[in-house]
Amino acid sequence: MRLVDLPSGQSAVVVDVHAEAALRTRLVEFGIRPGVVVMSRQRCSGGGRMVQVGNARLALDRAALNTIDVEVHQVETDKGVTL
Amino acid sequence: MSLLGRLRHTSTGPTCHEDVSTAAPDTGQRVIALVGNPNVGKSTLFNSLTGAKRSIGNWPGTTVEVGQGRLAGHAPEKSTGPLGSIPELTVLDLPGAYSLDPNSPDEALTRDLVVGRETHELPDVVVLIADAPNLTRSLYLLAQLRELPLRIIVALSMVDLATSAGIGVDIDVLAEAAGVIVVPVDARRRHGVDDLIKTIVDELDTPVPSPRRESDHLEQMTPLEVLDERFAWVSRVVDVSTVPTAQPRPTFSDRLDRVALAPVVGPLLFLAVMWGVFQLTTTVAAPMQDGLDRFAAGTVSDLAVNLLDLIGLGGGVIEGFIVDGLIAGVGMLLTFVPVMGIMFLCLAALENSGYLARGAVVTDRMMRLIGLPGRAFLPLVVGFGCNVPAISAARVLPDARQRLLVSLLVPYTSCSARLAVYVLVATTFFGSAAGTVVFVMYLVSILFVIGIGLLLKATAIRALPDDPLFIDLPRYQAPLPKMLFDLTWVRLRGFLRTAGGIIVVTVIAVWFLTAMPVRGGGDFGEVDPRDSVYGELSAGLAPVFAPAGFDDWHTSAALITGFVAKEAVISTWAQTYSTAEPTSESEPGILGERLRDDFERTSGGHTSAAVLAFMVFLLAYTPCVATLAGQKREIGLRWTMGSVGLNLVAAWIVAVAVFQIGSLIT
């Protein structure tokens, strides 16, 4: 599933980021990389989403959201943190 | 070249901010570099450490220039006690960065200053400000810093916020796992700052720790492997040093963003906020402006005239120079203090509260129309306050063509100096509808930005990158009043410094040219303004504005001075009209009357259309000289000249269109 299709309020695990190198590096710096739990918080004006990664809130537009593949499954990290 | 030597090269030129780098220190100094992600309170901590006033903002990339100051309590003259032997400690406030892989000139500068090329260029201590709620992201930068031979201290901020966000940080374990000293700080409330200063001083003379891994190992890895290795390190450190405290709940920021970022409502709210700002500037600043104007043109001028009479210098060239040149110039500068002050205060509050980042999200779609990312919204909004810092703020953009485009568009953002002229003109001609007319000017300004943006995108600046929007949303926070007033004062002082001299000199120059006769046989200082050099010059230019309905030499004289500084438009009017009066009193009422008469005459009865055309022309015809100086520094002389040419042509065409269409309707 693309992150763009993740309904608001749901969490998912990032499985792949297929952005071009510069954006990919930037996303990784912000903690968006395979294995990380992201939560789609809300729809934004302009068609993008507000996404929560850890405690950070990031606004991404559709083009950016389209480069991120996620998988929804029971979120259970070794520390028991759920989003 | 030394680290500080290079710094001097990197931060020169005009800016509305305090030029902190001019107090260049001697060599042999110890350097402490502050680094951290944007929005972690780096500038606030810098202020606490140095006692200096700096630009503080809650926006990615606010700290464009490098701040420099002395570590508090360690200036040589205060060097008593156990720390007295330390020569001098310079603190550098580096631009916010998410990593040392530069994505913008800001980050490149940070990388350059931290990494250095030679060991002796490295800062003596690097203080990394880490945001406890966003530990992972902060530690990514630490992972990179730990690859270098640096003494690093982590200043951990917002620990209380992390706890309420559901994460507890064990500081001792964090220090152990990351291999650095960790000091918890709360720069907003000054907690832990003294501890940090003491730790910095203690750390200075310790041996430099070895990097966390061998550098030759790094060279054998692919870029992707390097990223993975860093994240593995970060994950390990975060895992051992944090414990979840409670289930995180939606924060106050989340609830606010439900509205602020929502489709339809978000952009409307943004528009409402902007409208509120301008309404505040017109309703609050205008009476103060009038009062100051009366004070300078009335009380002070009368006093000066009486004093000059008393010492036998009344009535001549000297009185003209002092009253119509010097006092008029300084008086006019004073009238801008309320407008600029309120505008800077509003802007600081918006930045500091975190709302500006939301503005970038809701305006992203529109910005994209003209080939710019939402981030470009920051310099453009700053431009509405003052064009000069806006040109510098364009540096937050990663792409050179985007920076060029923004630099060319900033002059169309209507700065608060122009606002002062709108307020006078609109209150004179539109009475109670003045607020709305001024607001419309801002909409026109936005239309200019879009129109010129589209034009440039289709012609001069093609192949703009279309990077997806990706922006960090800082938590909302109530701005600390002291911080707001400090920031406002810094910007206001910067404005007075950059613009003050220009304005006063311009007013004096106009007085001089107005006093110099070109015909009519009058002596210097005794000439009717129309018969002066300036009057002749302006009258020669005036017919150019006939199609726009304001073919009048007073107004073209005001526009010529406006080329130097928009603020000077009103004073030139006042000068050219008031010296035409039998008395030297220049009450705004009289000026208003004279303006109304002349606009009615030149427009053939279509006064409103001509006034609107004039306001539109004033909005776009060129920024002030200080902005041009900034443009030249950022994009070079040729682009700057091209920009001025485009300003003039676009302003004239639109002004003529406004008058021609307007006079058909009214």
PDB file of N, CA, C and O in Angstrom, chain A residues 20 22-33 41-47 50 53 55-61 63-64 78-79 81-82, chain B residues 98-99 103 107 133-134 137 140 165 167 224 231 235 239 242 244 247 250-251 254 257-258 261-263 267 361 365 368 468-473:
ATOM      1  N   GLU A  20      13.682   9.495  -5.444  1.00  0.00           N
ATOM      2  CA  GLU A  20      15.023   9.673  -6.004  1.00  0.00           C
ATOM      3  C   GLU A  20      15.987  10.054  -4.868  1.00  0.00           C
ATOM      4  O   GLU A  20      15.553  10.460  -3.793  1.00  0.00           O
ATOM      5  N   ALA A  22      18.010  12.277  -3.595  1.00  0.00           N
ATOM      6  CA  ALA A  22      18.033  13.435  -2.692  1.00  0.00           C
ATOM      7  C   ALA A  22      16.865  13.400  -1.713  1.00  0.00           C
ATOM      8  O   ALA A  22      17.051  13.553  -0.506  1.00  0.00           O
ATOM      9  N   LEU A  23      15.666  13.158  -2.242  1.00  0.00           N
ATOM     10  CA  LEU A  23      14.491  13.116  -1.371  1.00  0.00           C
ATOM     11  C   LEU A  23      14.588  11.937  -0.411  1.00  0.00           C
ATOM     12  O   LEU A  23      14.239  12.028   0.762  1.00  0.00           O
ATOM     13  N   ARG A  24      15.098  10.820  -0.931  1.00  0.00           N
ATOM     14  CA  ARG A  24      15.215   9.635  -0.124  1.00  0.00           C
ATOM     15  C   ARG A  24      16.105   9.894   1.090  1.00  0.00           C
ATOM     16  O   ARG A  24      15.757   9.555   2.222  1.00  0.00           O
ATOM     17  N   THR A  25      17.244  10.518   0.838  1.00  0.00           N
ATOM     18  CA  THR A  25      18.155  10.851   1.931  1.00  0.00           C
ATOM     19  C   THR A  25      17.456  11.743   2.951  1.00  0.00           C
ATOM     20  O   THR A  25      17.547  11.545   4.152  1.00  0.00           O
ATOM     21  N   ARG A  26      16.725  12.735   2.426  1.00  0.00           N
ATOM     22  CA  ARG A  26      15.999  13.667   3.297  1.00  0.00           C
ATOM     23  C   ARG A  26      14.964  12.926   4.145  1.00  0.00           C
ATOM     24  O   ARG A  26      14.838  13.150   5.333  1.00  0.00           O
ATOM     25  N   LEU A  27      14.222  12.032   3.501  1.00  0.00           N
ATOM     26  CA  LEU A  27      13.207  11.265   4.230  1.00  0.00           C
ATOM     27  C   LEU A  27      13.860  10.431   5.322  1.00  0.00           C
ATOM     28  O   LEU A  27      13.369  10.344   6.442  1.00  0.00           O
ATOM     29  N   VAL A  28      14.995   9.832   4.964  1.00  0.00           N
ATOM     30  CA  VAL A  28      15.710   9.006   5.942  1.00  0.00           C
ATOM     31  C   VAL A  28      16.167   9.859   7.129  1.00  0.00           C
ATOM     32  O   VAL A  28      16.036   9.466   8.281  1.00  0.00           O
ATOM     33  N   GLU A  29      16.654  11.067   6.831  1.00  0.00           N
ATOM     34  CA  GLU A  29      17.081  11.958   7.916  1.00  0.00           C
ATOM     35  C   GLU A  29      15.942  12.278   8.869  1.00  0.00           C
ATOM     36  O   GLU A  29      16.152  12.496  10.055  1.00  0.00           O
ATOM     37  N   PHE A  30      14.728  12.331   8.325  1.00  0.00           N
ATOM     38  CA  PHE A  30      13.567  12.607   9.167  1.00  0.00           C
ATOM     39  C   PHE A  30      13.011  11.334   9.794  1.00  0.00           C
ATOM     40  O   PHE A  30      11.955  11.357  10.399  1.00  0.00           O
ATOM     41  N   GLY A  31      13.699  10.233   9.567  1.00  0.00           N
ATOM     42  CA  GLY A  31      13.300   8.985  10.205  1.00  0.00           C
ATOM     43  C   GLY A  31      12.338   8.147   9.396  1.00  0.00           C
ATOM     44  O   GLY A  31      11.853   7.131   9.870  1.00  0.00           O
ATOM     45  N   ILE A  32      12.019   8.564   8.161  1.00  0.00           N
ATOM     46  CA  ILE A  32      11.139   7.748   7.321  1.00  0.00           C
ATOM     47  C   ILE A  32      11.998   6.776   6.530  1.00  0.00           C
ATOM     48  O   ILE A  32      12.634   7.157   5.541  1.00  0.00           O
ATOM     49  N   ARG A  33      12.067   5.514   7.009  1.00  0.00           N
ATOM     50  CA  ARG A  33      12.864   4.505   6.335  1.00  0.00           C
ATOM     51  C   ARG A  33      12.254   3.151   6.651  1.00  0.00           C
ATOM     52  O   ARG A  33      11.448   3.023   7.574  1.00  0.00           O
ATOM     53  N   ARG A  41      -2.030  11.095  10.147  1.00  0.00           N
ATOM     54  CA  ARG A  41      -2.828  11.813  11.152  1.00  0.00           C
ATOM     55  C   ARG A  41      -4.032  12.513  10.544  1.00  0.00           C
ATOM     56  O   ARG A  41      -5.110  12.456  11.078  1.00  0.00           O
ATOM     57  N   GLN A  42      -3.811  13.220   9.449  1.00  0.00           N
ATOM     58  CA  GLN A  42      -4.950  13.942   8.872  1.00  0.00           C
ATOM     59  C   GLN A  42      -4.664  14.368   7.444  1.00  0.00           C
ATOM     60  O   GLN A  42      -3.527  14.402   7.003  1.00  0.00           O
ATOM     61  N   ARG A  43      -5.722  14.670   6.737  1.00  0.00           N
ATOM     62  CA  ARG A  43      -5.659  15.220   5.412  1.00  0.00           C
ATOM     63  C   ARG A  43      -5.279  16.697   5.517  1.00  0.00           C
ATOM     64  O   ARG A  43      -5.703  17.368   6.460  1.00  0.00           O
ATOM     65  N   CYS A  44      -4.502  17.193   4.583  1.00  0.00           N
ATOM     66  CA  CYS A  44      -4.140  18.610   4.605  1.00  0.00           C
ATOM     67  C   CYS A  44      -4.698  19.314   3.381  1.00  0.00           C
ATOM     68  O   CYS A  44      -4.947  18.681   2.359  1.00  0.00           O
ATOM     69  N   SER A  45      -4.843  20.588   3.518  1.00  0.00           N
ATOM     70  CA  SER A  45      -5.224  21.409   2.381  1.00  0.00           C
ATOM     71  C   SER A  45      -4.201  21.199   1.268  1.00  0.00           C
ATOM     72  O   SER A  45      -3.002  21.203   1.520  1.00  0.00           O
ATOM     73  N   GLY A  46      -4.664  20.987   0.053  1.00  0.00           N
ATOM     74  CA  GLY A  46      -3.751  20.781  -1.059  1.00  0.00           C
ATOM     75  C   GLY A  46      -3.586  19.305  -1.405  1.00  0.00           C
ATOM     76  O   GLY A  46      -2.852  18.968  -2.316  1.00  0.00           O
ATOM     77  N   GLY A  47      -4.261  18.418  -0.657  1.00  0.00           N
ATOM     78  CA  GLY A  47      -4.259  17.006  -1.007  1.00  0.00           C
ATOM     79  C   GLY A  47      -3.210  16.165  -0.310  1.00  0.00           C
ATOM     80  O   GLY A  47      -3.153  14.956  -0.503  1.00  0.00           O
ATOM     81  N   MET A  50      -0.756  14.936   6.939  1.00  0.00           N
ATOM     82  CA  MET A  50       0.167  15.122   8.049  1.00  0.00           C
ATOM     83  C   MET A  50       0.477  13.733   8.594  1.00  0.00           C
ATOM     84  O   MET A  50      -0.428  12.950   8.884  1.00  0.00           O
ATOM     85  N   VAL A  53       5.830  10.609  12.726  1.00  0.00           N
ATOM     86  CA  VAL A  53       6.939   9.657  12.819  1.00  0.00           C
ATOM     87  C   VAL A  53       7.596   9.897  14.167  1.00  0.00           C
ATOM     88  O   VAL A  53       8.113  10.983  14.404  1.00  0.00           O
ATOM     89  N   ASN A  55       7.728  11.312  17.465  1.00  0.00           N
ATOM     90  CA  ASN A  55       6.926  12.417  17.971  1.00  0.00           C
ATOM     91  C   ASN A  55       6.856  13.584  17.010  1.00  0.00           C
ATOM     92  O   ASN A  55       6.277  14.611  17.322  1.00  0.00           O
ATOM     93  N   ALA A  56       7.486  13.421  15.846  1.00  0.00           N
ATOM     94  CA  ALA A  56       7.513  14.528  14.893  1.00  0.00           C
ATOM     95  C   ALA A  56       6.278  14.481  14.005  1.00  0.00           C
ATOM     96  O   ALA A  56       5.742  13.418  13.709  1.00  0.00           O
ATOM     97  N   ARG A  57       5.832  15.658  13.606  1.00  0.00           N
ATOM     98  CA  ARG A  57       4.733  15.759  12.650  1.00  0.00           C
ATOM     99  C   ARG A  57       5.308  16.337  11.364  1.00  0.00           C
ATOM    100  O   ARG A  57       5.969  17.366  11.388  1.00  0.00           O
ATOM    101  N   LEU A  58       5.048  15.633  10.266  1.00  0.00           N
ATOM    102  CA  LEU A  58       5.558  16.102   8.980  1.00  0.00           C
ATOM    103  C   LEU A  58       4.394  16.269   8.023  1.00  0.00           C
ATOM    104  O   LEU A  58       3.458  15.480   8.039  1.00  0.00           O
ATOM    105  N   ALA A  59       4.463  17.310   7.217  1.00  0.00           N
ATOM    106  CA  ALA A  59       3.459  17.480   6.174  1.00  0.00           C
ATOM    107  C   ALA A  59       4.078  17.033   4.857  1.00  0.00           C
ATOM    108  O   ALA A  59       5.164  17.478   4.497  1.00  0.00           O
ATOM    109  N   LEU A  60       3.406  16.112   4.165  1.00  0.00           N
ATOM    110  CA  LEU A  60       3.885  15.625   2.869  1.00  0.00           C
ATOM    111  C   LEU A  60       2.767  15.796   1.846  1.00  0.00           C
ATOM    112  O   LEU A  60       1.596  15.629   2.178  1.00  0.00           O
ATOM    113  N   ASP A  61       3.147  16.117   0.622  1.00  0.00           N
ATOM    114  CA  ASP A  61       2.106  16.189  -0.396  1.00  0.00           C
ATOM    115  C   ASP A  61       1.962  14.830  -1.080  1.00  0.00           C
ATOM    116  O   ASP A  61       2.669  13.880  -0.753  1.00  0.00           O
ATOM    117  N   ALA A  63       2.754  13.722  -3.975  1.00  0.00           N
ATOM    118  CA  ALA A  63       3.929  13.223  -4.690  1.00  0.00           C
ATOM    119  C   ALA A  63       4.901  12.548  -3.725  1.00  0.00           C
ATOM    120  O   ALA A  63       5.446  11.479  -4.020  1.00  0.00           O
ATOM    121  N   ALA A  64       5.106  13.159  -2.568  1.00  0.00           N
ATOM    122  CA  ALA A  64       6.023  12.574  -1.587  1.00  0.00           C
ATOM    123  C   ALA A  64       5.430  11.307  -0.995  1.00  0.00           C
ATOM    124  O   ALA A  64       6.120  10.291  -0.830  1.00  0.00           O
ATOM    125  N   ASP A  78       9.509  -3.917  19.989  1.00  0.00           N
ATOM    126  CA  ASP A  78      10.066  -4.614  21.155  1.00  0.00           C
ATOM    127  C   ASP A  78       9.882  -3.808  22.442  1.00  0.00           C
ATOM    128  O   ASP A  78       9.980  -4.321  23.531  1.00  0.00           O
ATOM    129  N   LYS A  79       9.614  -2.494  22.277  1.00  0.00           N
ATOM    130  CA  LYS A  79       9.428  -1.686  23.484  1.00  0.00           C
ATOM    131  C   LYS A  79       7.946  -1.457  23.782  1.00  0.00           C
ATOM    132  O   LYS A  79       7.591  -0.753  24.723  1.00  0.00           O
ATOM    133  N   VAL A  81       5.820   0.173  22.114  1.00  0.00           N
ATOM    134  CA  VAL A  81       5.294   1.498  21.775  1.00  0.00           C
ATOM    135  C   VAL A  81       4.278   1.350  20.656  1.00  0.00           C
ATOM    136  O   VAL A  81       4.569   0.766  19.619  1.00  0.00           O
ATOM    137  N   THR A  82       3.110   1.828  20.877  1.00  0.00           N
ATOM    138  CA  THR A  82       2.142   1.870  19.794  1.00  0.00           C
ATOM    139  C   THR A  82       1.869   3.315  19.457  1.00  0.00           C
ATOM    140  O   THR A  82       2.070   4.193  20.265  1.00  0.00           O
TER     141      THR A  82
ATOM    142  N   TYR B  98      19.556  19.248   9.439  1.00  0.00           N
ATOM    143  CA  TYR B  98      19.109  17.911   9.793  1.00  0.00           C
ATOM    144  C   TYR B  98      20.237  16.904   9.660  1.00  0.00           C
ATOM    145  O   TYR B  98      20.212  15.841  10.239  1.00  0.00           O
ATOM    146  N   SER B  99      21.226  17.253   8.834  1.00  0.00           N
ATOM    147  CA  SER B  99      22.364  16.361   8.673  1.00  0.00           C
ATOM    148  C   SER B  99      23.533  17.168   8.137  1.00  0.00           C
ATOM    149  O   SER B  99      23.400  18.346   7.845  1.00  0.00           O
ATOM    150  N   ASN B 103      21.707  20.087   2.024  1.00  0.00           N
ATOM    151  CA  ASN B 103      20.593  20.188   1.096  1.00  0.00           C
ATOM    152  C   ASN B 103      20.311  21.616   0.702  1.00  0.00           C
ATOM    153  O   ASN B 103      19.453  21.874  -0.115  1.00  0.00           O
ATOM    154  N   GLU B 107      22.738  24.627   5.114  1.00  0.00           N
ATOM    155  CA  GLU B 107      23.301  23.399   5.649  1.00  0.00           C
ATOM    156  C   GLU B 107      24.738  23.224   5.188  1.00  0.00           C
ATOM    157  O   GLU B 107      25.575  22.709   5.920  1.00  0.00           O
ATOM    158  N   PRO B 133      11.817  15.056  22.550  1.00  0.00           N
ATOM    159  CA  PRO B 133      10.698  14.355  21.914  1.00  0.00           C
ATOM    160  C   PRO B 133      11.045  13.813  20.525  1.00  0.00           C
ATOM    161  O   PRO B 133      10.405  12.881  20.052  1.00  0.00           O
ATOM    162  N   ASN B 134      12.036  14.411  19.860  1.00  0.00           N
ATOM    163  CA  ASN B 134      12.453  13.939  18.541  1.00  0.00           C
ATOM    164  C   ASN B 134      13.881  13.427  18.583  1.00  0.00           C
ATOM    165  O   ASN B 134      14.718  13.793  17.764  1.00  0.00           O
ATOM    166  N   ARG B 137      15.740  11.889  15.449  1.00  0.00           N
ATOM    167  CA  ARG B 137      16.195  12.811  14.416  1.00  0.00           C
ATOM    168  C   ARG B 137      17.429  13.599  14.866  1.00  0.00           C
ATOM    169  O   ARG B 137      18.351  13.812  14.105  1.00  0.00           O
ATOM    170  N   TYR B 140      20.554  11.528  14.700  1.00  0.00           N
ATOM    171  CA  TYR B 140      21.116  11.268  13.373  1.00  0.00           C
ATOM    172  C   TYR B 140      22.263  12.238  13.104  1.00  0.00           C
ATOM    173  O   TYR B 140      23.321  11.853  12.616  1.00  0.00           O
ATOM    174  N   ALA B 165       4.811  13.563  26.079  1.00  0.00           N
ATOM    175  CA  ALA B 165       4.529  12.944  24.782  1.00  0.00           C
ATOM    176  C   ALA B 165       4.694  11.431  24.842  1.00  0.00           C
ATOM    177  O   ALA B 165       4.570  10.751  23.837  1.00  0.00           O
ATOM    178  N   ILE B 167       7.457   9.659  26.268  1.00  0.00           N
ATOM    179  CA  ILE B 167       8.805   9.105  26.205  1.00  0.00           C
ATOM    180  C   ILE B 167       9.621   9.637  27.377  1.00  0.00           C
ATOM    181  O   ILE B 167       9.682  10.839  27.610  1.00  0.00           O
ATOM    182  N   LEU B 224      24.365   4.094   0.815  1.00  0.00           N
ATOM    183  CA  LEU B 224      23.226   3.469   1.479  1.00  0.00           C
ATOM    184  C   LEU B 224      23.660   2.736   2.745  1.00  0.00           C
ATOM    185  O   LEU B 224      22.997   2.796   3.782  1.00  0.00           O
ATOM    186  N   PHE B 231      21.846   4.746  11.150  1.00  0.00           N
ATOM    187  CA  PHE B 231      20.559   4.505  11.783  1.00  0.00           C
ATOM    188  C   PHE B 231      20.599   3.358  12.757  1.00  0.00           C
ATOM    189  O   PHE B 231      19.902   3.376  13.780  1.00  0.00           O
ATOM    190  N   SER B 235      19.351   3.879  16.441  1.00  0.00           N
ATOM    191  CA  SER B 235      18.326   3.018  17.025  1.00  0.00           C
ATOM    192  C   SER B 235      18.817   2.396  18.317  1.00  0.00           C
ATOM    193  O   SER B 235      18.096   2.338  19.307  1.00  0.00           O
ATOM    194  N   ASP B 239      17.047   3.103  21.761  1.00  0.00           N
ATOM    195  CA  ASP B 239      16.431   1.962  22.436  1.00  0.00           C
ATOM    196  C   ASP B 239      16.860   1.849  23.889  1.00  0.00           C
ATOM    197  O   ASP B 239      16.035   1.649  24.765  1.00  0.00           O
ATOM    198  N   THR B 242      15.724   5.338  26.199  1.00  0.00           N
ATOM    199  CA  THR B 242      14.363   5.845  26.391  1.00  0.00           C
ATOM    200  C   THR B 242      13.430   4.746  26.874  1.00  0.00           C
ATOM    201  O   THR B 242      13.622   3.567  26.564  1.00  0.00           O
ATOM    202  N   PRO B 244       9.076   4.162  27.291  1.00  0.00           N
ATOM    203  CA  PRO B 244       7.753   4.767  27.131  1.00  0.00           C
ATOM    204  C   PRO B 244       7.128   5.025  28.499  1.00  0.00           C
ATOM    205  O   PRO B 244       7.198   4.172  29.376  1.00  0.00           O
ATOM    206  N   GLN B 247       0.705   6.198  27.299  1.00  0.00           N
ATOM    207  CA  GLN B 247       0.159   6.220  25.952  1.00  0.00           C
ATOM    208  C   GLN B 247       0.073   7.671  25.480  1.00  0.00           C
ATOM    209  O   GLN B 247      -0.573   8.493  26.117  1.00  0.00           O
ATOM    210  N   PRO B 250      -3.435  12.637  21.516  1.00  0.00           N
ATOM    211  CA  PRO B 250      -3.327  13.748  20.558  1.00  0.00           C
ATOM    212  C   PRO B 250      -2.992  15.035  21.317  1.00  0.00           C
ATOM    213  O   PRO B 250      -3.605  15.333  22.337  1.00  0.00           O
ATOM    214  N   THR B 251      -2.014  15.739  20.848  1.00  0.00           N
ATOM    215  CA  THR B 251      -1.563  16.927  21.559  1.00  0.00           C
ATOM    216  C   THR B 251      -2.437  18.123  21.210  1.00  0.00           C
ATOM    217  O   THR B 251      -3.273  18.059  20.312  1.00  0.00           O
ATOM    218  N   ASP B 254      -2.002  18.916  17.676  1.00  0.00           N
ATOM    219  CA  ASP B 254      -2.782  18.068  16.767  1.00  0.00           C
ATOM    220  C   ASP B 254      -4.200  18.584  16.621  1.00  0.00           C
ATOM    221  O   ASP B 254      -4.758  18.618  15.528  1.00  0.00           O
ATOM    222  N   ASP B 257      -4.191  21.698  14.569  1.00  0.00           N
ATOM    223  CA  ASP B 257      -3.913  21.427  13.154  1.00  0.00           C
ATOM    224  C   ASP B 257      -5.107  20.838  12.424  1.00  0.00           C
ATOM    225  O   ASP B 257      -5.183  20.909  11.199  1.00  0.00           O
ATOM    226  N   ARG B 258      -6.041  20.211  13.195  1.00  0.00           N
ATOM    227  CA  ARG B 258      -7.280  19.717  12.561  1.00  0.00           C
ATOM    228  C   ARG B 258      -7.934  20.862  11.803  1.00  0.00           C
ATOM    229  O   ARG B 258      -8.544  20.665  10.767  1.00  0.00           O
ATOM    230  N   LEU B 261      -4.776  23.034   9.205  1.00  0.00           N
ATOM    231  CA  LEU B 261      -4.296  22.382   7.985  1.00  0.00           C
ATOM    232  C   LEU B 261      -5.429  21.846   7.122  1.00  0.00           C
ATOM    233  O   LEU B 261      -5.191  21.326   6.036  1.00  0.00           O
ATOM    234  N   ALA B 262      -6.651  21.973   7.619  1.00  0.00           N
ATOM    235  CA  ALA B 262      -7.784  21.361   6.923  1.00  0.00           C
ATOM    236  C   ALA B 262      -7.988  21.978   5.539  1.00  0.00           C
ATOM    237  O   ALA B 262      -7.697  23.152   5.331  1.00  0.00           O
ATOM    238  N   PRO B 263      -8.466  21.151   4.600  1.00  0.00           N
ATOM    239  CA  PRO B 263      -8.792  21.715   3.295  1.00  0.00           C
ATOM    240  C   PRO B 263      -9.851  22.808   3.463  1.00  0.00           C
ATOM    241  O   PRO B 263     -10.672  22.727   4.369  1.00  0.00           O
ATOM    242  N   PRO B 267      -6.761  27.280   4.433  1.00  0.00           N
ATOM    243  CA  PRO B 267      -6.403  28.478   3.664  1.00  0.00           C
ATOM    244  C   PRO B 267      -7.224  29.699   4.067  1.00  0.00           C
ATOM    245  O   PRO B 267      -6.700  30.815   4.112  1.00  0.00           O
ATOM    246  N   VAL B 361       2.278  24.965   4.328  1.00  0.00           N
ATOM    247  CA  VAL B 361       1.558  23.790   3.847  1.00  0.00           C
ATOM    248  C   VAL B 361       0.319  24.213   3.059  1.00  0.00           C
ATOM    249  O   VAL B 361       0.098  23.748   1.949  1.00  0.00           O
ATOM    250  N   ARG B 365       0.206  24.488  -2.683  1.00  0.00           N
ATOM    251  CA  ARG B 365      -0.410  24.315  -3.994  1.00  0.00           C
ATOM    252  C   ARG B 365      -0.233  25.570  -4.850  1.00  0.00           C
ATOM    253  O   ARG B 365       0.161  25.508  -6.010  1.00  0.00           O
ATOM    254  N   ARG B 368       3.292  26.226  -5.899  1.00  0.00           N
ATOM    255  CA  ARG B 368       3.680  25.302  -6.957  1.00  0.00           C
ATOM    256  C   ARG B 368       3.282  25.801  -8.349  1.00  0.00           C
ATOM    257  O   ARG B 368       3.952  25.511  -9.334  1.00  0.00           O
ATOM    258  N   PRO B 468       8.748  17.221  -4.306  1.00  0.00           N
ATOM    259  CA  PRO B 468       7.528  17.071  -3.507  1.00  0.00           C
ATOM    260  C   PRO B 468       7.622  17.884  -2.210  1.00  0.00           C
ATOM    261  O   PRO B 468       8.711  18.163  -1.720  1.00  0.00           O
ATOM    262  N   LEU B 469       6.450  18.253  -1.678  1.00  0.00           N
ATOM    263  CA  LEU B 469       6.416  18.985  -0.407  1.00  0.00           C
ATOM    264  C   LEU B 469       6.762  18.051   0.740  1.00  0.00           C
ATOM    265  O   LEU B 469       6.271  16.925   0.819  1.00  0.00           O
ATOM    266  N   PHE B 470       7.595  18.539   1.603  1.00  0.00           N
ATOM    267  CA  PHE B 470       8.034  17.728   2.711  1.00  0.00           C
ATOM    268  C   PHE B 470       8.498  18.693   3.789  1.00  0.00           C
ATOM    269  O   PHE B 470       9.544  19.295   3.682  1.00  0.00           O
ATOM    270  N   ILE B 471       7.659  18.916   4.786  1.00  0.00           N
ATOM    271  CA  ILE B 471       7.969  19.970   5.734  1.00  0.00           C
ATOM    272  C   ILE B 471       7.704  19.537   7.173  1.00  0.00           C
ATOM    273  O   ILE B 471       6.764  18.808   7.454  1.00  0.00           O
ATOM    274  N   ASP B 472       8.607  19.946   8.031  1.00  0.00           N
ATOM    275  CA  ASP B 472       8.513  19.635   9.451  1.00  0.00           C
ATOM    276  C   ASP B 472       7.536  20.605  10.111  1.00  0.00           C
ATOM    277  O   ASP B 472       7.623  21.805   9.892  1.00  0.00           O
ATOM    278  N   LEU B 473       6.595  20.077  10.880  1.00  0.00           N
ATOM    279  CA  LEU B 473       5.646  20.954  11.561  1.00  0.00           C
ATOM    280  C   LEU B 473       6.019  21.042  13.034  1.00  0.00           C
ATOM    281  O   LEU B 473       5.782  20.105  13.788  1.00  0.00           O
TER     282      LEU B 473
END
